[in-house]
Amino acid sequence: MADSGVVETLLQRIEKADDGVDSLNVAASLGVDHQVIVGAVKSLQALGDIISADLRSSKHWELTVEGSEIAEQGSHEARVFSSIPLEGLAQSELMKLSFGKIGFSKAMSNKWIRVDKTQEGGPRIFRAVENIEDQVREKLLQVQKGNFSQLDEKEKNELKKRKLLSEVGSWKEKKFKPYNFEAMGVAPDCGHLHPLMKVRTQFRQIFLEMGFTEMPTNNFIESSFWNFDSLFQPQQHPARDQHDTFFLSDPALAHEFPQDYLERVKKVHSEGGFGSQGYKYDWKIEEAQKNILRTHTTAVSARMLYKLAQQKFTPVKYFSIDRVFRNETLDATHLAEFHQIEGVVADYGLTLGDLMGILHQFFTKLGITKLRFKPAYNPYTEPSMEVFSYHEGLKKWVEVGNSGVFRPEMLLPMGLPEDVSVIAWGLSLERPTMIKYGINNIRELVGHKVNLQMVYDGPICRLDS
């Protein structure tokens, strides 16, 4: 805190001055360090609109070493003039003097001297005027006395150009506090990862550690064929209703499909096949063509499995983490868009036991070790299971994901071998993120109500295993 006496004196001086006061002058008149006055100014500013202060740079002119020599002995050109006797001086002799070369050119420019090249023994220098006035020296003497105002800017710059005068800031005469190189600096402005992206990075790392390959998920728009029909989901299913799905108006329809695969999908829906009786309804291409915002990333899994079936089969492990869209009623735990985490494994002879084993491995890496499985129904998996974990905080079992074995009616039309099974599971990204960061309302995590300070201050994600 600033000394109260200094603060009071500063206020009195400001009150008496019409155009303000200079802090350097106040410090000099009071005989105190300038930083004491700066502290008093900042203390007054902290109290509110009591005073206003402007930061100004203070500069002054001072003579260089050469300028000081000239102020004492005279300019080079004046000394050249004084060195020439009435009978003249050989130019070669003049150039031997320390000031001869510079002084000669300046004296010639001022027309103080002349050169006679007709003399025997080489050019000879003579005085061209009787008397001279050494204005350079006079100007430097004025600066030396502190009378900077006696010189205009052009004169100052001319002397500065000759390196006789230099402009210096007042800081050169000040005593500075030593640097504390151990002090923490101000954190630079930088980007910050959203909590969702932090948790996503951890999930992605877990999949990669387990040997999975990430699927391309950059197509938010999907045809109903890949989103529903290829998964053996009937066209009358409630999930395909406008109340659950966002349909596009432009472009409203998709037109490019693998025709032979499309015909096999149509047949298994309407007539059955591959050991299934199908759904026994009139499957329509118009319904399959409708473009939508994908409702799950399983549409991407379907595309990848179809691509896999077009070549010699090799076991694969795929995963994806990306956005999906559903026409949900918005509340504290539901939004119209969210992130789905999905894992898919395709290999010969996989069973429900393999699915349970890989789920235990996956959730153990998340720090979840107590698991239960409950039979469930999905149109494209059979058998299907909901995955529950025991929540130590809530002291109860909570659902953490869904899983199952893809149905033959989905896989065999793609062209995969009959003895190949595909197991899969999925969960949302938002729920574990909310639990990890203690967020109760999903609208505080995603959307226009998000507090950006929460994004800046959020710690890195570490899923305890």
CSV table of C-alpha atoms in Angstrom, one decimal:
chain,number,residue,atom,x,y,z
A,1,MET,CA,0.0,0.0,0.0
A,2,ALA,CA,1.3,3.5,-0.8
A,3,ASP,CA,2.4,5.9,1.9
A,4,SER,CA,-0.6,8.1,3.0
A,5,GLY,CA,1.6,11.2,3.1
A,6,VAL,CA,2.7,10.8,-0.5
A,7,VAL,CA,-0.8,10.1,-1.6
A,8,GLU,CA,-2.1,13.3,0.1
A,9,THR,CA,0.7,15.4,-1.3
A,10,LEU,CA,0.1,14.0,-4.8
A,11,LEU,CA,-3.6,14.9,-4.6
A,12,GLN,CA,-2.8,18.4,-3.5
A,13,ARG,CA,-0.5,19.0,-6.4
A,14,ILE,CA,-3.0,17.6,-8.9
A,15,GLU,CA,-5.6,19.9,-7.5
A,16,LYS,CA,-3.4,23.0,-7.9
A,17,ALA,CA,-2.3,22.1,-11.4
A,18,ASP,CA,-4.6,22.9,-14.4
A,19,ASP,CA,-3.1,20.5,-16.8
A,20,GLY,CA,-2.0,17.7,-14.5
A,21,VAL,CA,1.4,16.8,-13.1
A,22,ASP,CA,4.4,14.8,-14.3
A,23,SER,CA,5.2,11.9,-11.9
A,24,LEU,CA,8.9,12.2,-12.6
A,25,ASN,CA,8.9,15.9,-11.6
A,26,VAL,CA,6.8,15.1,-8.5
A,27,ALA,CA,9.3,12.3,-7.5
A,28,ALA,CA,12.3,14.7,-8.0
A,29,SER,CA,10.7,17.5,-6.0
A,30,LEU,CA,9.8,15.2,-3.1
A,31,GLY,CA,13.1,13.4,-3.2
A,32,VAL,CA,11.6,10.0,-3.5
A,33,ASP,CA,12.0,7.1,-5.9
A,34,HIS,CA,9.7,7.3,-8.9
A,35,GLN,CA,8.2,3.9,-8.1
A,36,VAL,CA,6.8,5.4,-4.8
A,37,ILE,CA,4.8,7.9,-6.9
A,38,VAL,CA,3.7,5.2,-9.3
A,39,GLY,CA,2.4,3.2,-6.3
A,40,ALA,CA,0.5,6.2,-5.0
A,41,VAL,CA,-1.1,6.7,-8.4
A,42,LYS,CA,-2.2,3.1,-8.6
A,43,SER,CA,-3.6,3.2,-5.1
A,44,LEU,CA,-5.8,6.2,-6.0
A,45,GLN,CA,-6.9,4.5,-9.3
A,46,ALA,CA,-8.0,1.4,-7.3
A,47,LEU,CA,-10.4,3.6,-5.3
A,48,GLY,CA,-12.4,4.5,-8.4
A,49,ASP,CA,-12.8,7.6,-10.5
A,50,ILE,CA,-10.6,9.9,-8.3
A,51,ILE,CA,-7.8,10.6,-10.8
A,52,SER,CA,-6.9,9.6,-14.3
A,53,ALA,CA,-3.4,8.8,-15.5
A,54,ASP,CA,-1.8,8.5,-18.9
A,55,LEU,CA,1.4,6.6,-19.6
A,56,ARG,CA,3.9,8.7,-21.4
A,57,SER,CA,7.4,8.0,-22.6
A,58,SER,CA,10.1,10.5,-21.6
A,59,LYS,CA,13.0,11.1,-24.0
A,60,HIS,CA,15.8,13.7,-24.1
A,61,TRP,CA,18.9,14.4,-26.2
A,62,GLU,CA,22.4,14.0,-25.2
A,63,LEU,CA,25.8,14.4,-26.8
A,64,THR,CA,27.8,11.4,-28.1
A,65,VAL,CA,31.5,11.1,-27.3
A,66,GLU,CA,32.3,12.7,-30.6
A,67,GLY,CA,29.7,15.4,-29.9
A,68,SER,CA,31.2,16.2,-26.5
A,69,GLU,CA,34.7,16.6,-28.1
A,70,ILE,CA,33.3,19.0,-30.7
A,71,ALA,CA,31.5,21.0,-28.0
A,72,GLU,CA,34.9,21.4,-26.3
A,73,GLN,CA,37.2,21.9,-29.3
A,74,GLY,CA,35.0,22.9,-32.2
A,75,SER,CA,33.6,21.2,-35.2
A,76,HIS,CA,35.8,19.3,-37.7
A,77,GLU,CA,35.2,21.9,-40.4
A,78,ALA,CA,36.0,24.8,-38.0
A,79,ARG,CA,39.2,23.2,-36.9
A,80,VAL,CA,40.1,22.6,-40.6
A,81,PHE,CA,39.6,26.3,-41.3
A,82,SER,CA,41.7,27.3,-38.3
A,83,SER,CA,44.5,25.0,-39.3
A,84,ILE,CA,44.9,26.7,-42.7
A,85,PRO,CA,47.4,29.6,-42.6
A,86,LEU,CA,47.1,32.7,-44.9
A,87,GLU,CA,49.6,31.2,-47.3
A,88,GLY,CA,47.6,28.0,-47.6
A,89,LEU,CA,48.2,24.4,-46.7
A,90,ALA,CA,49.0,21.4,-48.9
A,91,GLN,CA,46.0,19.1,-49.1
A,92,SER,CA,48.2,16.1,-48.4
A,93,GLU,CA,49.3,17.7,-45.1
A,94,LEU,CA,45.7,18.5,-44.2
A,95,MET,CA,44.6,14.9,-44.6
A,96,LYS,CA,47.2,13.8,-42.1
A,97,LEU,CA,45.2,15.6,-39.3
A,98,SER,CA,42.6,13.4,-37.4
A,99,PHE,CA,39.8,15.8,-38.3
A,100,GLY,CA,41.1,16.5,-41.8
A,101,LYS,CA,39.1,14.2,-44.0
A,102,ILE,CA,35.6,14.9,-42.5
A,103,GLY,CA,36.4,18.6,-41.9
A,104,PHE,CA,37.6,19.2,-45.4
A,105,SER,CA,34.3,18.0,-47.0
A,106,LYS,CA,32.2,20.0,-44.6
A,107,ALA,CA,34.3,23.1,-45.0
A,108,MET,CA,34.1,22.8,-48.8
A,109,SER,CA,30.3,22.4,-48.5
A,110,ASN,CA,30.1,25.6,-46.4
A,111,LYS,CA,32.4,27.4,-49.0
A,112,TRP,CA,34.8,28.3,-46.2
A,113,ILE,CA,37.8,27.0,-48.1
A,114,ARG,CA,38.9,26.5,-51.7
A,115,VAL,CA,41.3,24.2,-53.6
A,116,ASP,CA,44.0,25.4,-56.0
A,117,LYS,CA,45.2,22.5,-58.2
A,118,THR,CA,47.7,24.7,-60.2
A,119,GLN,CA,50.3,24.8,-57.5
A,120,GLU,CA,53.5,22.9,-57.8
A,121,GLY,CA,53.7,20.0,-55.4
A,122,GLY,CA,50.0,19.1,-55.6
A,123,PRO,CA,46.7,20.7,-54.7
A,124,ARG,CA,46.8,23.4,-52.0
A,125,ILE,CA,44.0,24.6,-49.7
A,126,PHE,CA,43.3,28.3,-49.0
A,127,ARG,CA,40.8,30.1,-46.9
A,128,ALA,CA,37.8,31.4,-48.9
A,129,VAL,CA,36.4,33.7,-46.2
A,130,GLU,CA,38.0,35.8,-43.5
A,131,ASN,CA,35.9,34.7,-40.5
A,132,ILE,CA,33.4,31.8,-39.8
A,133,GLU,CA,30.8,31.0,-37.2
A,134,ASP,CA,30.9,27.5,-35.8
A,135,GLN,CA,27.2,26.8,-35.6
A,136,VAL,CA,27.6,23.1,-35.0
A,137,ARG,CA,29.5,23.7,-31.8
A,138,GLU,CA,27.0,26.4,-30.7
A,139,LYS,CA,24.1,24.0,-31.1
A,140,LEU,CA,25.9,21.2,-29.2
A,141,LEU,CA,26.7,23.6,-26.4
A,142,GLN,CA,22.9,24.5,-26.2
A,143,VAL,CA,22.1,20.7,-25.9
A,144,GLN,CA,24.8,20.3,-23.3
A,145,LYS,CA,23.2,23.0,-21.2
A,146,GLY,CA,19.8,21.4,-21.5
A,147,ASN,CA,18.3,23.9,-23.9
A,148,PHE,CA,16.8,21.4,-26.3
A,149,SER,CA,14.0,23.8,-27.3
A,150,GLN,CA,16.6,26.1,-28.9
A,151,LEU,CA,17.0,23.6,-31.7
A,152,ASP,CA,14.3,22.6,-34.2
A,153,GLU,CA,13.7,19.0,-35.3
A,154,LYS,CA,15.6,19.4,-38.5
A,155,GLU,CA,18.7,20.7,-36.7
A,156,LYS,CA,18.5,17.8,-34.1
A,157,ASN,CA,18.2,15.2,-36.9
A,158,GLU,CA,21.1,16.7,-38.8
A,159,LEU,CA,23.3,16.4,-35.7
A,160,LYS,CA,22.0,12.9,-35.0
A,161,LYS,CA,22.8,11.9,-38.6
A,162,ARG,CA,26.4,13.1,-38.0
A,163,LYS,CA,26.4,10.9,-34.8
A,164,LEU,CA,27.0,13.9,-32.6
A,165,LEU,CA,23.7,13.7,-30.9
A,166,SER,CA,21.5,10.8,-29.6
A,167,GLU,CA,18.0,10.6,-28.4
A,168,VAL,CA,17.6,8.5,-25.3
A,169,GLY,CA,14.7,7.4,-23.1
A,170,SER,CA,14.6,8.4,-19.5
A,171,TRP,CA,14.7,4.7,-18.5
A,172,LYS,CA,18.4,4.6,-19.2
A,173,GLU,CA,19.1,6.7,-16.2
A,174,LYS,CA,16.8,4.7,-13.9
A,175,LYS,CA,17.6,1.9,-11.5
A,176,PHE,CA,15.6,-1.2,-12.2
A,177,LYS,CA,14.5,-3.9,-9.9
A,178,PRO,CA,16.2,-7.2,-10.6
A,179,TYR,CA,14.3,-9.8,-12.6
A,180,ASN,CA,12.8,-12.8,-10.7
A,181,PHE,CA,13.3,-15.6,-13.2
A,182,GLU,CA,11.7,-18.0,-10.8
A,183,ALA,CA,8.3,-16.2,-10.9
A,184,MET,CA,5.4,-17.7,-12.7
A,185,GLY,CA,4.4,-15.9,-15.9
A,186,VAL,CA,1.0,-15.0,-17.1
A,187,ALA,CA,-0.6,-18.0,-18.8
A,188,PRO,CA,-0.9,-17.3,-22.6
A,189,ASP,CA,-4.3,-17.3,-24.2
A,190,CYS,CA,-4.8,-20.7,-25.9
A,191,GLY,CA,-7.6,-23.0,-27.0
A,192,HIS,CA,-9.2,-25.5,-24.7
A,193,LEU,CA,-10.7,-28.9,-25.3
A,194,HIS,CA,-14.3,-29.4,-24.4
A,195,PRO,CA,-14.9,-32.0,-21.7
A,196,LEU,CA,-16.6,-34.2,-24.3
A,197,MET,CA,-13.5,-34.2,-26.4
A,198,LYS,CA,-11.3,-34.9,-23.4
A,199,VAL,CA,-13.4,-38.0,-22.5
A,200,ARG,CA,-13.5,-39.0,-26.2
A,201,THR,CA,-9.7,-39.0,-26.3
A,202,GLN,CA,-9.6,-41.4,-23.4
A,203,PHE,CA,-12.2,-43.8,-25.0
A,204,ARG,CA,-10.4,-43.6,-28.3
A,205,GLN,CA,-7.1,-44.5,-26.5
A,206,ILE,CA,-8.7,-47.5,-24.9
A,207,PHE,CA,-10.0,-48.8,-28.2
A,208,LEU,CA,-6.6,-48.3,-29.8
A,209,GLU,CA,-4.9,-50.2,-26.9
A,210,MET,CA,-7.3,-53.1,-27.6
A,211,GLY,CA,-6.2,-53.2,-31.2
A,212,PHE,CA,-9.3,-51.6,-32.8
A,213,THR,CA,-9.3,-49.6,-36.0
A,214,GLU,CA,-11.3,-46.3,-36.2
A,215,MET,CA,-14.1,-46.2,-38.8
A,216,PRO,CA,-14.7,-43.1,-41.0
A,217,THR,CA,-17.8,-41.3,-39.6
A,218,ASN,CA,-17.8,-38.0,-41.4
A,219,ASN,CA,-21.2,-38.5,-43.1
A,220,PHE,CA,-23.9,-37.2,-40.8
A,221,ILE,CA,-26.4,-37.6,-43.6
A,222,GLU,CA,-27.3,-41.1,-44.4
A,223,SER,CA,-29.9,-42.9,-46.5
A,224,SER,CA,-32.6,-44.9,-44.7
A,225,PHE,CA,-31.3,-48.0,-46.6
A,226,TRP,CA,-28.0,-47.9,-44.7
A,227,ASN,CA,-29.4,-46.6,-41.5
A,228,PHE,CA,-32.3,-49.0,-41.2
A,229,ASP,CA,-32.8,-51.5,-44.1
A,230,SER,CA,-29.3,-52.9,-44.2
A,231,LEU,CA,-29.6,-53.6,-40.4
A,232,PHE,CA,-32.8,-55.7,-41.0
A,233,GLN,CA,-35.0,-53.1,-39.4
A,234,PRO,CA,-38.4,-53.2,-40.9
A,235,GLN,CA,-39.8,-50.2,-42.7
A,236,GLN,CA,-42.8,-50.1,-40.3
A,237,HIS,CA,-40.6,-49.8,-37.3
A,238,PRO,CA,-41.5,-46.9,-34.9
A,239,ALA,CA,-37.9,-45.7,-34.9
A,240,ARG,CA,-38.4,-44.7,-38.6
A,241,ASP,CA,-41.3,-42.4,-37.8
A,242,GLN,CA,-41.0,-38.6,-38.1
A,243,HIS,CA,-41.4,-38.4,-34.3
A,244,ASP,CA,-38.0,-40.2,-33.8
A,245,THR,CA,-36.0,-39.3,-37.0
A,246,PHE,CA,-35.0,-36.1,-38.8
A,247,PHE,CA,-35.8,-36.4,-42.5
A,248,LEU,CA,-34.1,-34.2,-45.1
A,249,SER,CA,-36.1,-32.2,-47.6
A,250,ASP,CA,-33.2,-31.3,-50.0
A,251,PRO,CA,-31.8,-33.7,-51.1
A,252,ALA,CA,-34.8,-35.8,-50.0
A,253,LEU,CA,-33.7,-39.0,-51.7
A,254,ALA,CA,-30.6,-41.1,-52.3
A,255,HIS,CA,-30.1,-42.9,-55.6
A,256,GLU,CA,-26.8,-44.8,-55.6
A,257,PHE,CA,-26.9,-48.3,-54.0
A,258,PRO,CA,-25.2,-51.6,-54.7
A,259,GLN,CA,-28.1,-53.1,-56.7
A,260,ASP,CA,-27.4,-56.7,-56.1
A,261,TYR,CA,-27.0,-56.1,-52.3
A,262,LEU,CA,-30.2,-54.0,-52.3
A,263,GLU,CA,-32.1,-56.8,-54.0
A,264,ARG,CA,-30.9,-59.3,-51.3
A,265,VAL,CA,-31.9,-56.9,-48.5
A,266,LYS,CA,-35.3,-56.5,-50.1
A,267,LYS,CA,-35.8,-60.2,-50.4
A,268,VAL,CA,-34.8,-61.0,-46.8
A,269,HIS,CA,-37.3,-58.3,-45.6
A,270,SER,CA,-40.2,-59.3,-47.7
A,271,GLU,CA,-39.8,-63.0,-48.3
A,272,GLY,CA,-37.2,-64.2,-45.8
A,273,GLY,CA,-34.0,-66.2,-46.5
A,274,PHE,CA,-30.8,-67.5,-44.9
A,275,GLY,CA,-32.9,-69.5,-42.5
A,276,SER,CA,-35.3,-66.6,-41.7
A,277,GLN,CA,-38.9,-66.1,-42.7
A,278,GLY,CA,-38.4,-62.3,-42.9
A,279,TYR,CA,-41.1,-59.8,-42.0
A,280,LYS,CA,-43.5,-60.7,-44.8
A,281,TYR,CA,-44.3,-57.2,-46.0
A,282,ASP,CA,-44.1,-55.2,-49.3
A,283,TRP,CA,-40.6,-53.6,-49.1
A,284,LYS,CA,-40.5,-50.3,-50.9
A,285,ILE,CA,-37.4,-48.7,-52.5
A,286,GLU,CA,-39.0,-45.3,-52.0
A,287,GLU,CA,-38.8,-45.7,-48.2
A,288,ALA,CA,-35.2,-46.9,-48.3
A,289,GLN,CA,-34.2,-43.9,-50.5
A,290,LYS,CA,-35.2,-41.3,-47.9
A,291,ASN,CA,-32.3,-39.2,-46.6
A,292,ILE,CA,-32.0,-38.6,-42.9
A,293,LEU,CA,-29.7,-37.4,-40.2
A,294,ARG,CA,-28.2,-40.7,-39.0
A,295,THR,CA,-29.8,-42.0,-35.9
A,296,HIS,CA,-26.8,-44.2,-34.9
A,297,THR,CA,-23.3,-44.9,-36.1
A,298,THR,CA,-24.3,-48.5,-36.7
A,299,ALA,CA,-25.0,-47.3,-40.2
A,300,VAL,CA,-21.3,-46.8,-40.6
A,301,SER,CA,-20.6,-50.3,-39.2
A,302,ALA,CA,-23.0,-51.7,-41.9
A,303,ARG,CA,-21.1,-49.9,-44.6
A,304,MET,CA,-17.8,-51.2,-43.3
A,305,LEU,CA,-19.0,-54.8,-43.0
A,306,TYR,CA,-20.4,-54.7,-46.5
A,307,LYS,CA,-17.0,-53.4,-47.7
A,308,LEU,CA,-15.3,-56.2,-45.8
A,309,ALA,CA,-17.5,-58.8,-47.4
A,310,GLN,CA,-16.5,-57.7,-50.9
A,311,GLN,CA,-12.9,-59.1,-50.3
A,312,LYS,CA,-11.4,-62.2,-48.8
A,313,PHE,CA,-12.5,-62.2,-45.2
A,314,THR,CA,-10.0,-61.4,-42.4
A,315,PRO,CA,-11.0,-60.8,-38.8
A,316,VAL,CA,-11.4,-57.2,-37.9
A,317,LYS,CA,-12.1,-54.9,-34.9
A,318,TYR,CA,-13.7,-51.6,-35.6
A,319,PHE,CA,-14.7,-48.7,-33.4
A,320,SER,CA,-16.3,-45.2,-33.9
A,321,ILE,CA,-17.1,-42.2,-31.7
A,322,ASP,CA,-19.2,-39.6,-33.4
A,323,ARG,CA,-22.5,-37.6,-33.4
A,324,VAL,CA,-25.9,-39.0,-34.1
A,325,PHE,CA,-29.3,-37.3,-34.2
A,326,ARG,CA,-32.7,-38.2,-32.9
A,327,ASN,CA,-36.0,-36.3,-32.7
A,328,GLU,CA,-36.0,-36.5,-28.9
A,329,THR,CA,-38.0,-34.4,-26.4
A,330,LEU,CA,-35.4,-32.1,-24.8
A,331,ASP,CA,-34.9,-32.4,-21.0
A,332,ALA,CA,-32.0,-32.6,-18.5
A,333,THR,CA,-30.7,-35.9,-19.9
A,334,HIS,CA,-31.7,-35.8,-23.6
A,335,LEU,CA,-30.8,-33.7,-26.6
A,336,ALA,CA,-31.6,-33.9,-30.3
A,337,GLU,CA,-28.0,-34.9,-30.9
A,338,PHE,CA,-25.4,-36.8,-28.9
A,339,HIS,CA,-22.3,-38.9,-29.4
A,340,GLN,CA,-22.4,-42.7,-29.8
A,341,ILE,CA,-19.5,-44.9,-28.9
A,342,GLU,CA,-19.5,-48.2,-30.8
A,343,GLY,CA,-17.3,-51.3,-31.0
A,344,VAL,CA,-17.6,-54.0,-33.6
A,345,VAL,CA,-15.7,-57.3,-33.8
A,346,ALA,CA,-16.0,-59.7,-36.7
A,347,ASP,CA,-14.4,-63.2,-36.6
A,348,TYR,CA,-15.1,-66.9,-37.1
A,349,GLY,CA,-17.2,-68.6,-34.5
A,350,LEU,CA,-17.8,-65.7,-32.1
A,351,THR,CA,-20.3,-66.4,-29.3
A,352,LEU,CA,-22.1,-64.6,-26.6
A,353,GLY,CA,-19.3,-65.6,-24.2
A,354,ASP,CA,-16.8,-63.7,-26.4
A,355,LEU,CA,-19.0,-60.6,-26.3
A,356,MET,CA,-19.2,-60.8,-22.5
A,357,GLY,CA,-15.4,-61.3,-22.3
A,358,ILE,CA,-14.6,-58.3,-24.5
A,359,LEU,CA,-17.2,-56.2,-22.6
A,360,HIS,CA,-15.5,-57.0,-19.3
A,361,GLN,CA,-12.1,-56.1,-20.8
A,362,PHE,CA,-13.4,-52.8,-22.2
A,363,PHE,CA,-15.3,-51.6,-19.1
A,364,THR,CA,-12.4,-52.7,-16.8
A,365,LYS,CA,-10.2,-50.2,-18.7
A,366,LEU,CA,-12.9,-47.6,-17.9
A,367,GLY,CA,-12.6,-48.5,-14.2
A,368,ILE,CA,-15.9,-50.4,-14.2
A,369,THR,CA,-15.5,-53.9,-12.9
A,370,LYS,CA,-18.9,-55.0,-11.6
A,371,LEU,CA,-21.0,-55.9,-14.6
A,372,ARG,CA,-24.4,-57.5,-15.1
A,373,PHE,CA,-26.1,-58.5,-18.4
A,374,LYS,CA,-29.8,-58.4,-19.0
A,375,PRO,CA,-31.6,-59.9,-22.1
A,376,ALA,CA,-33.0,-57.3,-24.4
A,377,TYR,CA,-34.4,-56.8,-27.9
A,378,ASN,CA,-32.8,-55.0,-30.9
A,379,PRO,CA,-34.0,-55.5,-34.5
A,380,TYR,CA,-30.6,-56.2,-35.8
A,381,THR,CA,-29.0,-58.2,-32.9
A,382,GLU,CA,-29.9,-61.6,-31.5
A,383,PRO,CA,-29.2,-62.4,-28.8
A,384,SER,CA,-29.1,-58.8,-27.4
A,385,MET,CA,-28.0,-57.6,-23.9
A,386,GLU,CA,-28.2,-54.5,-21.9
A,387,VAL,CA,-25.1,-53.9,-19.8
A,388,PHE,CA,-25.4,-52.7,-16.2
A,389,SER,CA,-22.7,-51.6,-13.8
A,390,TYR,CA,-22.9,-51.2,-10.0
A,391,HIS,CA,-22.6,-47.5,-9.1
A,392,GLU,CA,-20.8,-47.2,-5.8
A,393,GLY,CA,-22.0,-43.7,-5.2
A,394,LEU,CA,-25.7,-44.3,-6.0
A,395,LYS,CA,-25.5,-47.8,-4.4
A,396,LYS,CA,-27.5,-49.3,-7.3
A,397,TRP,CA,-27.1,-50.9,-10.7
A,398,VAL,CA,-27.3,-48.5,-13.6
A,399,GLU,CA,-27.4,-49.1,-17.4
A,400,VAL,CA,-24.1,-48.3,-19.1
A,401,GLY,CA,-24.6,-49.7,-22.6
A,402,ASN,CA,-26.2,-52.0,-25.1
A,403,SER,CA,-24.8,-55.0,-26.9
A,404,GLY,CA,-25.6,-58.0,-29.1
A,405,VAL,CA,-24.6,-60.4,-31.9
A,406,PHE,CA,-25.6,-59.1,-35.4
A,407,ARG,CA,-28.3,-61.2,-37.0
A,408,PRO,CA,-27.7,-63.5,-40.0
A,409,GLU,CA,-30.4,-61.6,-41.8
A,410,MET,CA,-28.1,-58.5,-41.6
A,411,LEU,CA,-24.7,-60.2,-42.3
A,412,LEU,CA,-25.4,-62.9,-44.9
A,413,PRO,CA,-27.0,-60.6,-47.6
A,414,MET,CA,-23.7,-58.6,-47.4
A,415,GLY,CA,-21.8,-61.7,-48.5
A,416,LEU,CA,-20.0,-62.5,-45.3
A,417,PRO,CA,-19.2,-66.2,-44.8
A,418,GLU,CA,-21.8,-68.2,-42.9
A,419,ASP,CA,-19.5,-69.1,-40.1
A,420,VAL,CA,-18.5,-65.5,-39.4
A,421,SER,CA,-20.1,-63.8,-36.4
A,422,VAL,CA,-20.1,-60.1,-35.6
A,423,ILE,CA,-20.5,-58.9,-32.0
A,424,ALA,CA,-21.1,-55.2,-31.1
A,425,TRP,CA,-21.8,-52.9,-28.3
A,426,GLY,CA,-22.5,-49.2,-27.8
A,427,LEU,CA,-23.0,-46.4,-25.3
A,428,SER,CA,-23.2,-42.7,-25.2
A,429,LEU,CA,-20.3,-40.3,-24.7
A,430,GLU,CA,-22.4,-37.7,-22.8
A,431,ARG,CA,-23.4,-39.9,-19.8
A,432,PRO,CA,-19.9,-40.9,-18.7
A,433,THR,CA,-18.7,-37.3,-19.3
A,434,MET,CA,-21.5,-35.9,-17.1
A,435,ILE,CA,-20.6,-38.4,-14.3
A,436,LYS,CA,-16.9,-37.7,-14.6
A,437,TYR,CA,-17.3,-33.9,-14.4
A,438,GLY,CA,-20.2,-33.8,-12.0
A,439,ILE,CA,-22.7,-32.3,-14.5
A,440,ASN,CA,-26.4,-33.0,-13.8
A,441,ASN,CA,-28.0,-31.2,-16.8
A,442,ILE,CA,-26.8,-32.2,-20.3
A,443,ARG,CA,-27.7,-28.6,-21.5
A,444,GLU,CA,-24.8,-27.4,-19.3
A,445,LEU,CA,-22.5,-29.7,-21.2
A,446,VAL,CA,-23.7,-29.1,-24.8
A,447,GLY,CA,-25.5,-26.2,-26.3
A,448,HIS,CA,-25.9,-22.4,-26.1
A,449,LYS,CA,-26.2,-22.5,-22.3
A,450,VAL,CA,-22.7,-23.9,-21.8
A,451,ASN,CA,-20.5,-21.8,-19.5
A,452,LEU,CA,-17.2,-21.3,-21.4
A,453,GLN,CA,-15.4,-20.9,-18.1
A,454,MET,CA,-16.3,-24.5,-17.4
A,455,VAL,CA,-14.5,-25.5,-20.6
A,456,TYR,CA,-11.5,-23.4,-19.7
A,457,ASP,CA,-11.2,-24.7,-16.1
A,458,GLY,CA,-12.1,-28.3,-16.7
A,459,PRO,CA,-9.3,-30.7,-15.7
A,460,ILE,CA,-7.9,-33.3,-18.1
A,461,CYS,CA,-9.8,-36.6,-18.1
A,462,ARG,CA,-8.4,-39.6,-16.5
A,463,LEU,CA,-10.6,-42.7,-16.4
A,464,ASP,CA,-9.5,-44.6,-13.3
A,465,SER,CA,-8.8,-48.2,-14.0
